[in-house]
Short mmCIF file of C-alpha atoms in Angstrom, two decimals:
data_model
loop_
_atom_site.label_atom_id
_atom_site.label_comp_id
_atom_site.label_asym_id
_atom_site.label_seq_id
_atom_site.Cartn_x
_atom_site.Cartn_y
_atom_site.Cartn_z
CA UNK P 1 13.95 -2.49 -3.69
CA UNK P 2 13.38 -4.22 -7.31
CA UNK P 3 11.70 -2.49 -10.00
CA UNK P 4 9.00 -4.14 -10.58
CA UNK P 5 7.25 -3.96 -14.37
CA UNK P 6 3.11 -4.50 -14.32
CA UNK P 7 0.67 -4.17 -17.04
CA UNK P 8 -1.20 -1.20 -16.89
CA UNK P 9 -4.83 -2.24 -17.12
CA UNK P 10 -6.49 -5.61 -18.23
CA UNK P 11 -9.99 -6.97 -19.56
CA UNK P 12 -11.64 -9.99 -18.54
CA UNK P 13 -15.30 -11.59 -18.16
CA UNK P 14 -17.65 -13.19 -14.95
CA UNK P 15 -15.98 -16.58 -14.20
CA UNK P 16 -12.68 -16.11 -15.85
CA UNK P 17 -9.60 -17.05 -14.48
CA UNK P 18 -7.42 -14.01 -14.25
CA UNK P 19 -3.23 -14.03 -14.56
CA UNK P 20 -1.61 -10.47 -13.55
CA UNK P 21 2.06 -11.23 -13.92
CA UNK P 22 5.09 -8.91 -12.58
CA UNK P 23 8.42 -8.66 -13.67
CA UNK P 24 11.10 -8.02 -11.21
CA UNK P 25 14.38 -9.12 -13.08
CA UNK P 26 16.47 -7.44 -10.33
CA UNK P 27 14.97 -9.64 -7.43
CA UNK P 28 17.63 -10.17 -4.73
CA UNK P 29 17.95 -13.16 -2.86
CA UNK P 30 16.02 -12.02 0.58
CA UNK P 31 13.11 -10.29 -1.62
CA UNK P 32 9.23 -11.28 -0.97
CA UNK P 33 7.14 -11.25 -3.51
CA UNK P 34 3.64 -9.13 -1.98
CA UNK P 35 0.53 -8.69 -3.95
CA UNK P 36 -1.94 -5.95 -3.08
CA UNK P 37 -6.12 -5.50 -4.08
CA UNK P 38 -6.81 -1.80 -4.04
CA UNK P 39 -11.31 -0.56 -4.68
CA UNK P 40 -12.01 2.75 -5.31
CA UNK P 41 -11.08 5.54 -2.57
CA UNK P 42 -9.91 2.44 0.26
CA UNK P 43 -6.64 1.69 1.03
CA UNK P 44 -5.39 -1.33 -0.03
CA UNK P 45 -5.89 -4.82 0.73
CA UNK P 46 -3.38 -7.79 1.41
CA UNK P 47 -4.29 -10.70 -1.23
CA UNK P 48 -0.85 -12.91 -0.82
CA UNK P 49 2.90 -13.37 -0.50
CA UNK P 50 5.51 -15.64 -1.48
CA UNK P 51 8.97 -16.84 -2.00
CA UNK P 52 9.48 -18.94 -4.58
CA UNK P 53 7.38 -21.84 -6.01
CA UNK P 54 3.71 -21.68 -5.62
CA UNK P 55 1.57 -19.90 -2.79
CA UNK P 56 -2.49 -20.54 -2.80
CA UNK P 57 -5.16 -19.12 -0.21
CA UNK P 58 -8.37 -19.00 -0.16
CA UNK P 59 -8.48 -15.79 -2.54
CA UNK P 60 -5.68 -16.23 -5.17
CA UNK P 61 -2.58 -18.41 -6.39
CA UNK P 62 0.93 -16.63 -6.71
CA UNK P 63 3.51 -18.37 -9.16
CA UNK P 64 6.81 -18.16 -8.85
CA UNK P 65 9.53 -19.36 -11.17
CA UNK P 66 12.87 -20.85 -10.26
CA UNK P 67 14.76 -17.64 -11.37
CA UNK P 68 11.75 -15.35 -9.24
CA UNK P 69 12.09 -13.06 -11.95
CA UNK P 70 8.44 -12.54 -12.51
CA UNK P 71 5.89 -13.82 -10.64
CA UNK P 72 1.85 -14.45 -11.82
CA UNK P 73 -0.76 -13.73 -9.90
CA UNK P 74 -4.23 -15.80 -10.36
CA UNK P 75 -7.46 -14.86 -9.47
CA UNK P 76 -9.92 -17.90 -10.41
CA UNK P 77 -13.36 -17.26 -11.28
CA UNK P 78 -13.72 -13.26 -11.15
CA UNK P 79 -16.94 -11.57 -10.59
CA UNK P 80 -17.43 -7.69 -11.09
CA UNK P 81 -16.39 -6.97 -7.24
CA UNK P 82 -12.66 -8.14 -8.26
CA UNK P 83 -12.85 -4.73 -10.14
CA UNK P 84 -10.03 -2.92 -8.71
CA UNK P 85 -6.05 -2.13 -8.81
CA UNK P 86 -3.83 -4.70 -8.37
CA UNK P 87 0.12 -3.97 -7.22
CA UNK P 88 3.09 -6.12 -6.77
CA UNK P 89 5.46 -5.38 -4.48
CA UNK P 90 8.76 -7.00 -4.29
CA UNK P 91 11.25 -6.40 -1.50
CA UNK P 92 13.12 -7.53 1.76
CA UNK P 93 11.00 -5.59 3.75
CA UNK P 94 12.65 -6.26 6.67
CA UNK P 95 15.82 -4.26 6.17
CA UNK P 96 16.59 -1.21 8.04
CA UNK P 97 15.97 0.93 5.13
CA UNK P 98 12.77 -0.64 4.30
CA UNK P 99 10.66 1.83 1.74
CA UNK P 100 7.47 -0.19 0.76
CA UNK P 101 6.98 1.74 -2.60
CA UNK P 102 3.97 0.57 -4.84
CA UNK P 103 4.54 0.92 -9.04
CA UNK P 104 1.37 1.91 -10.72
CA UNK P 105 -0.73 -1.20 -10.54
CA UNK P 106 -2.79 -3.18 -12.72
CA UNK P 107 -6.14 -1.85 -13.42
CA UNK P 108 -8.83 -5.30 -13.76
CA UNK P 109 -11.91 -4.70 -15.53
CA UNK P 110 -14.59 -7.09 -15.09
CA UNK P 111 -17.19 -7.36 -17.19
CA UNK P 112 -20.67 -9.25 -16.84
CA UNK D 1 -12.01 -3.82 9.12
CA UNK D 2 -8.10 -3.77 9.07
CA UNK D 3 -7.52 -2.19 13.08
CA UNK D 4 -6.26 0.40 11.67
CA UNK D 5 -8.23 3.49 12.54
CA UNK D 6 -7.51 6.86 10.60
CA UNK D 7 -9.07 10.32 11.70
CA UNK D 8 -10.51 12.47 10.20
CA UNK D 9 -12.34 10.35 7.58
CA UNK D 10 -12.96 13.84 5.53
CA UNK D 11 -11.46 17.38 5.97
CA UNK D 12 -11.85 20.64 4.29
CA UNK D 13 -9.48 23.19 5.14
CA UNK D 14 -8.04 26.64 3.21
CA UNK D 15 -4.58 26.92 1.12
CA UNK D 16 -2.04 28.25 4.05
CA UNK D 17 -3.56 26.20 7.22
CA UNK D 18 -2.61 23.47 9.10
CA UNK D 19 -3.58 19.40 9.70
CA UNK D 20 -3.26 17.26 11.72
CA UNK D 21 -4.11 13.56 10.73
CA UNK D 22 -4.31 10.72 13.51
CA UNK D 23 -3.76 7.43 12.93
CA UNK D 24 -3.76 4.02 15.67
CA UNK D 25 -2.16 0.80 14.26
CA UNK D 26 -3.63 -2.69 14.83
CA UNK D 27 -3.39 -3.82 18.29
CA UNK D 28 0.55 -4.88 19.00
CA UNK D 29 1.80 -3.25 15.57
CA UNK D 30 4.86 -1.32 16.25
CA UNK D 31 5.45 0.06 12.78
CA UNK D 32 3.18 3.04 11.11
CA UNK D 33 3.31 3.86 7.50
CA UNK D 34 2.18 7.06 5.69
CA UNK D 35 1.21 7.59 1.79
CA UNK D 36 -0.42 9.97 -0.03
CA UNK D 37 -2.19 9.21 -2.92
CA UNK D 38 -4.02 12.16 -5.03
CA UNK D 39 -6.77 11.26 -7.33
CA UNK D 40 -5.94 8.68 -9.72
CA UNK D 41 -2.79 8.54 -8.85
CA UNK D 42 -0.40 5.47 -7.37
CA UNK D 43 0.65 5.31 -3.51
CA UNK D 44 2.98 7.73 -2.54
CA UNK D 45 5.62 6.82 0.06
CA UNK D 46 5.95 9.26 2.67
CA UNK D 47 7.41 8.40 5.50
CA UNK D 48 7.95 4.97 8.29
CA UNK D 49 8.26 4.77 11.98
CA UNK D 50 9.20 2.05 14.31
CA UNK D 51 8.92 1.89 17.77
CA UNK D 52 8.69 5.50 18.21
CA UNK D 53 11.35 6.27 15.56
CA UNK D 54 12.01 7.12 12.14
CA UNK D 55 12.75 3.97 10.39
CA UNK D 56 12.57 4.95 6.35
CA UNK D 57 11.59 8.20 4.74
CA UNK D 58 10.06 8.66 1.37
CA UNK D 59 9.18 11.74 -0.85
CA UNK D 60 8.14 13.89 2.28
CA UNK D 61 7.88 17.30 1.45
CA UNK D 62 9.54 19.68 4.40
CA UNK D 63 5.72 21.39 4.81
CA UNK D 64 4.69 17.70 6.30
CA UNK D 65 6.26 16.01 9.25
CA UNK D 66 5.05 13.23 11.35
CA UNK D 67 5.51 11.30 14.81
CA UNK D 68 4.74 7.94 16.35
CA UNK D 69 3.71 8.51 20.14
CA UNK D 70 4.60 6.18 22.90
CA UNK D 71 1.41 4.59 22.63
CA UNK D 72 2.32 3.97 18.71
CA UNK D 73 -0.50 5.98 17.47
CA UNK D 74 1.09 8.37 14.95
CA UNK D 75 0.11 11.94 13.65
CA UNK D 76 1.13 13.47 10.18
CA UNK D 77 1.38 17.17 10.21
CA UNK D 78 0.93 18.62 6.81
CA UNK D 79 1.26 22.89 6.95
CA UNK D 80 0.98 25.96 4.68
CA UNK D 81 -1.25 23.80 2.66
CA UNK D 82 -1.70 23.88 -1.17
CA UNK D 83 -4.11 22.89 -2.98
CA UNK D 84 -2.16 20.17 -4.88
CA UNK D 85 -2.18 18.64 -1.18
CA UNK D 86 -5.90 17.81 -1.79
CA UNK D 87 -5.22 13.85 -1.40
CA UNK D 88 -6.47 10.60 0.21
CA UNK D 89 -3.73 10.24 3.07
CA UNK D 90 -3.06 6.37 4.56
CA UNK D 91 -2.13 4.68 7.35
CA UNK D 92 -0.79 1.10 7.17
CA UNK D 93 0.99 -0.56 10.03
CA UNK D 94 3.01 -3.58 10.81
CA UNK D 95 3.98 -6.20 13.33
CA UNK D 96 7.13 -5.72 12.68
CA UNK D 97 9.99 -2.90 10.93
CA UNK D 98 9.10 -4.34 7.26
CA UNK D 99 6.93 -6.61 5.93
CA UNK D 100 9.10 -9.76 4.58
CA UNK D 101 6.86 -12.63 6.25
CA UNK D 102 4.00 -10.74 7.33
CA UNK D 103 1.47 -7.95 6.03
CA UNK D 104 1.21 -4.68 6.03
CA UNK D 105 -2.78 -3.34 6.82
CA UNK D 106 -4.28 -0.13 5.33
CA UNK D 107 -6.36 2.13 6.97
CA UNK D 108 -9.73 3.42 5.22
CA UNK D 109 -8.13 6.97 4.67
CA UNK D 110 -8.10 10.55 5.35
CA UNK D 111 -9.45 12.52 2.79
CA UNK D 112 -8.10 16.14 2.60
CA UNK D 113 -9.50 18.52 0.44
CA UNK D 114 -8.15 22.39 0.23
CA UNK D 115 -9.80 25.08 -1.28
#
């Protein structure tokens, strides 16, 4: 699986848009790109996956650059409940070997 | 609610006994997923079964073993407990052997506390 490179915690204010981006320089060609929302003491959450390009839902964006080496997450508009840990995941998940290991995370702070 | 259902939500036991944790996938999810994760710490790998079998195995120690049943419901056996055991263990599961396409869901937790 790519190493993937996060920052460890980040700031922001009520009704901010939000970037969390992810390096993975040693993406391989079959790799996903998976983000994760983790609160306090529950397991974590599914927010949204991509390829390559651009990937929006009804939660978040995920940007993807032509070389996939890093990939952004948005989060428009925060409020206080987007508090929480945020991990990228990158991998071809489907492989026989598959180990879905999670980095460290981004710790988001929202503040009123 | 993710369908996955993890029990027990809390346990206490003493340094030397025994666990069992339960877990039940979503409906039609053949793969089951196990991490640990102590107190602010990151998710620990453990271990992955599909099917019934072993598919990928992480940073098990040899005190902890699991199983997926026929019914897919898996257990995680963790023995001669320590108290650096003292964790919140997950479930996730799957459709499918890995994730690429589709998404893996968490259970709320086991917490295990030894004393």
């Amino acid at each position: 699986l790519a190493k993937t490179t996060q920052p460890i915690s980040m700031d922001s204010y009520e009704g901010q848009e939000v970037n969390i981006t992810c390096s993975h320089n040693n993406i391989a060609t079959n790799d996903y790109i998976t983000w994760y929302q983790q609160f306090p003491s529950q397991g974590p959450r599914f927010i949204i996956q991509g390829y390559k390009t651009k990937v929006t839902n009804e939660v978040a964006s995920l940007f993807i650059p032509a070389d996939r080496k890093s990939s952004t997450l948005s989060l428009p508009r925060v409020s206080l409940s987007d508090t929480a840990v945020y991990y990228c995941l990158v991998g071809d998940y489907g492989s026989s070997a598959s180990k879905i290991i999670f980095g460290s995370g981004t710790r988001l702070s929202i503040r009123p | 609610d993710s369908g996955v259902t993890q029990t027990p939500k809390h346990l206490i036991t003493a340094t030397g006994q025994r666990v069992t944790l339960r877990c039940s996938p979503r409906s039609g999810d053949l793969s089951v997923y196990w991490y640990q994760q102590s107190l602010d710490q990151g998710l620990q790998f453990l271990i992955q079964y599909y099917n019934g079998e072993e598919r990928a195995k992480g940073n098990i120690l040899e005190r902890f073993s699991a199983q997926q049943f026929p019914d897919l419901h898996s257990e995680l056996n963790l023995s001669s407990l320590e108290l650096g055991d003292s964790a919140l263990y997950f479930c996730a599961s799957s459709v499918d052997a890995g994730p690429s396409g589709s998404t893996i869901y968490f259970g709320e937790g086991s917490w295990l506390t030894v004393v």
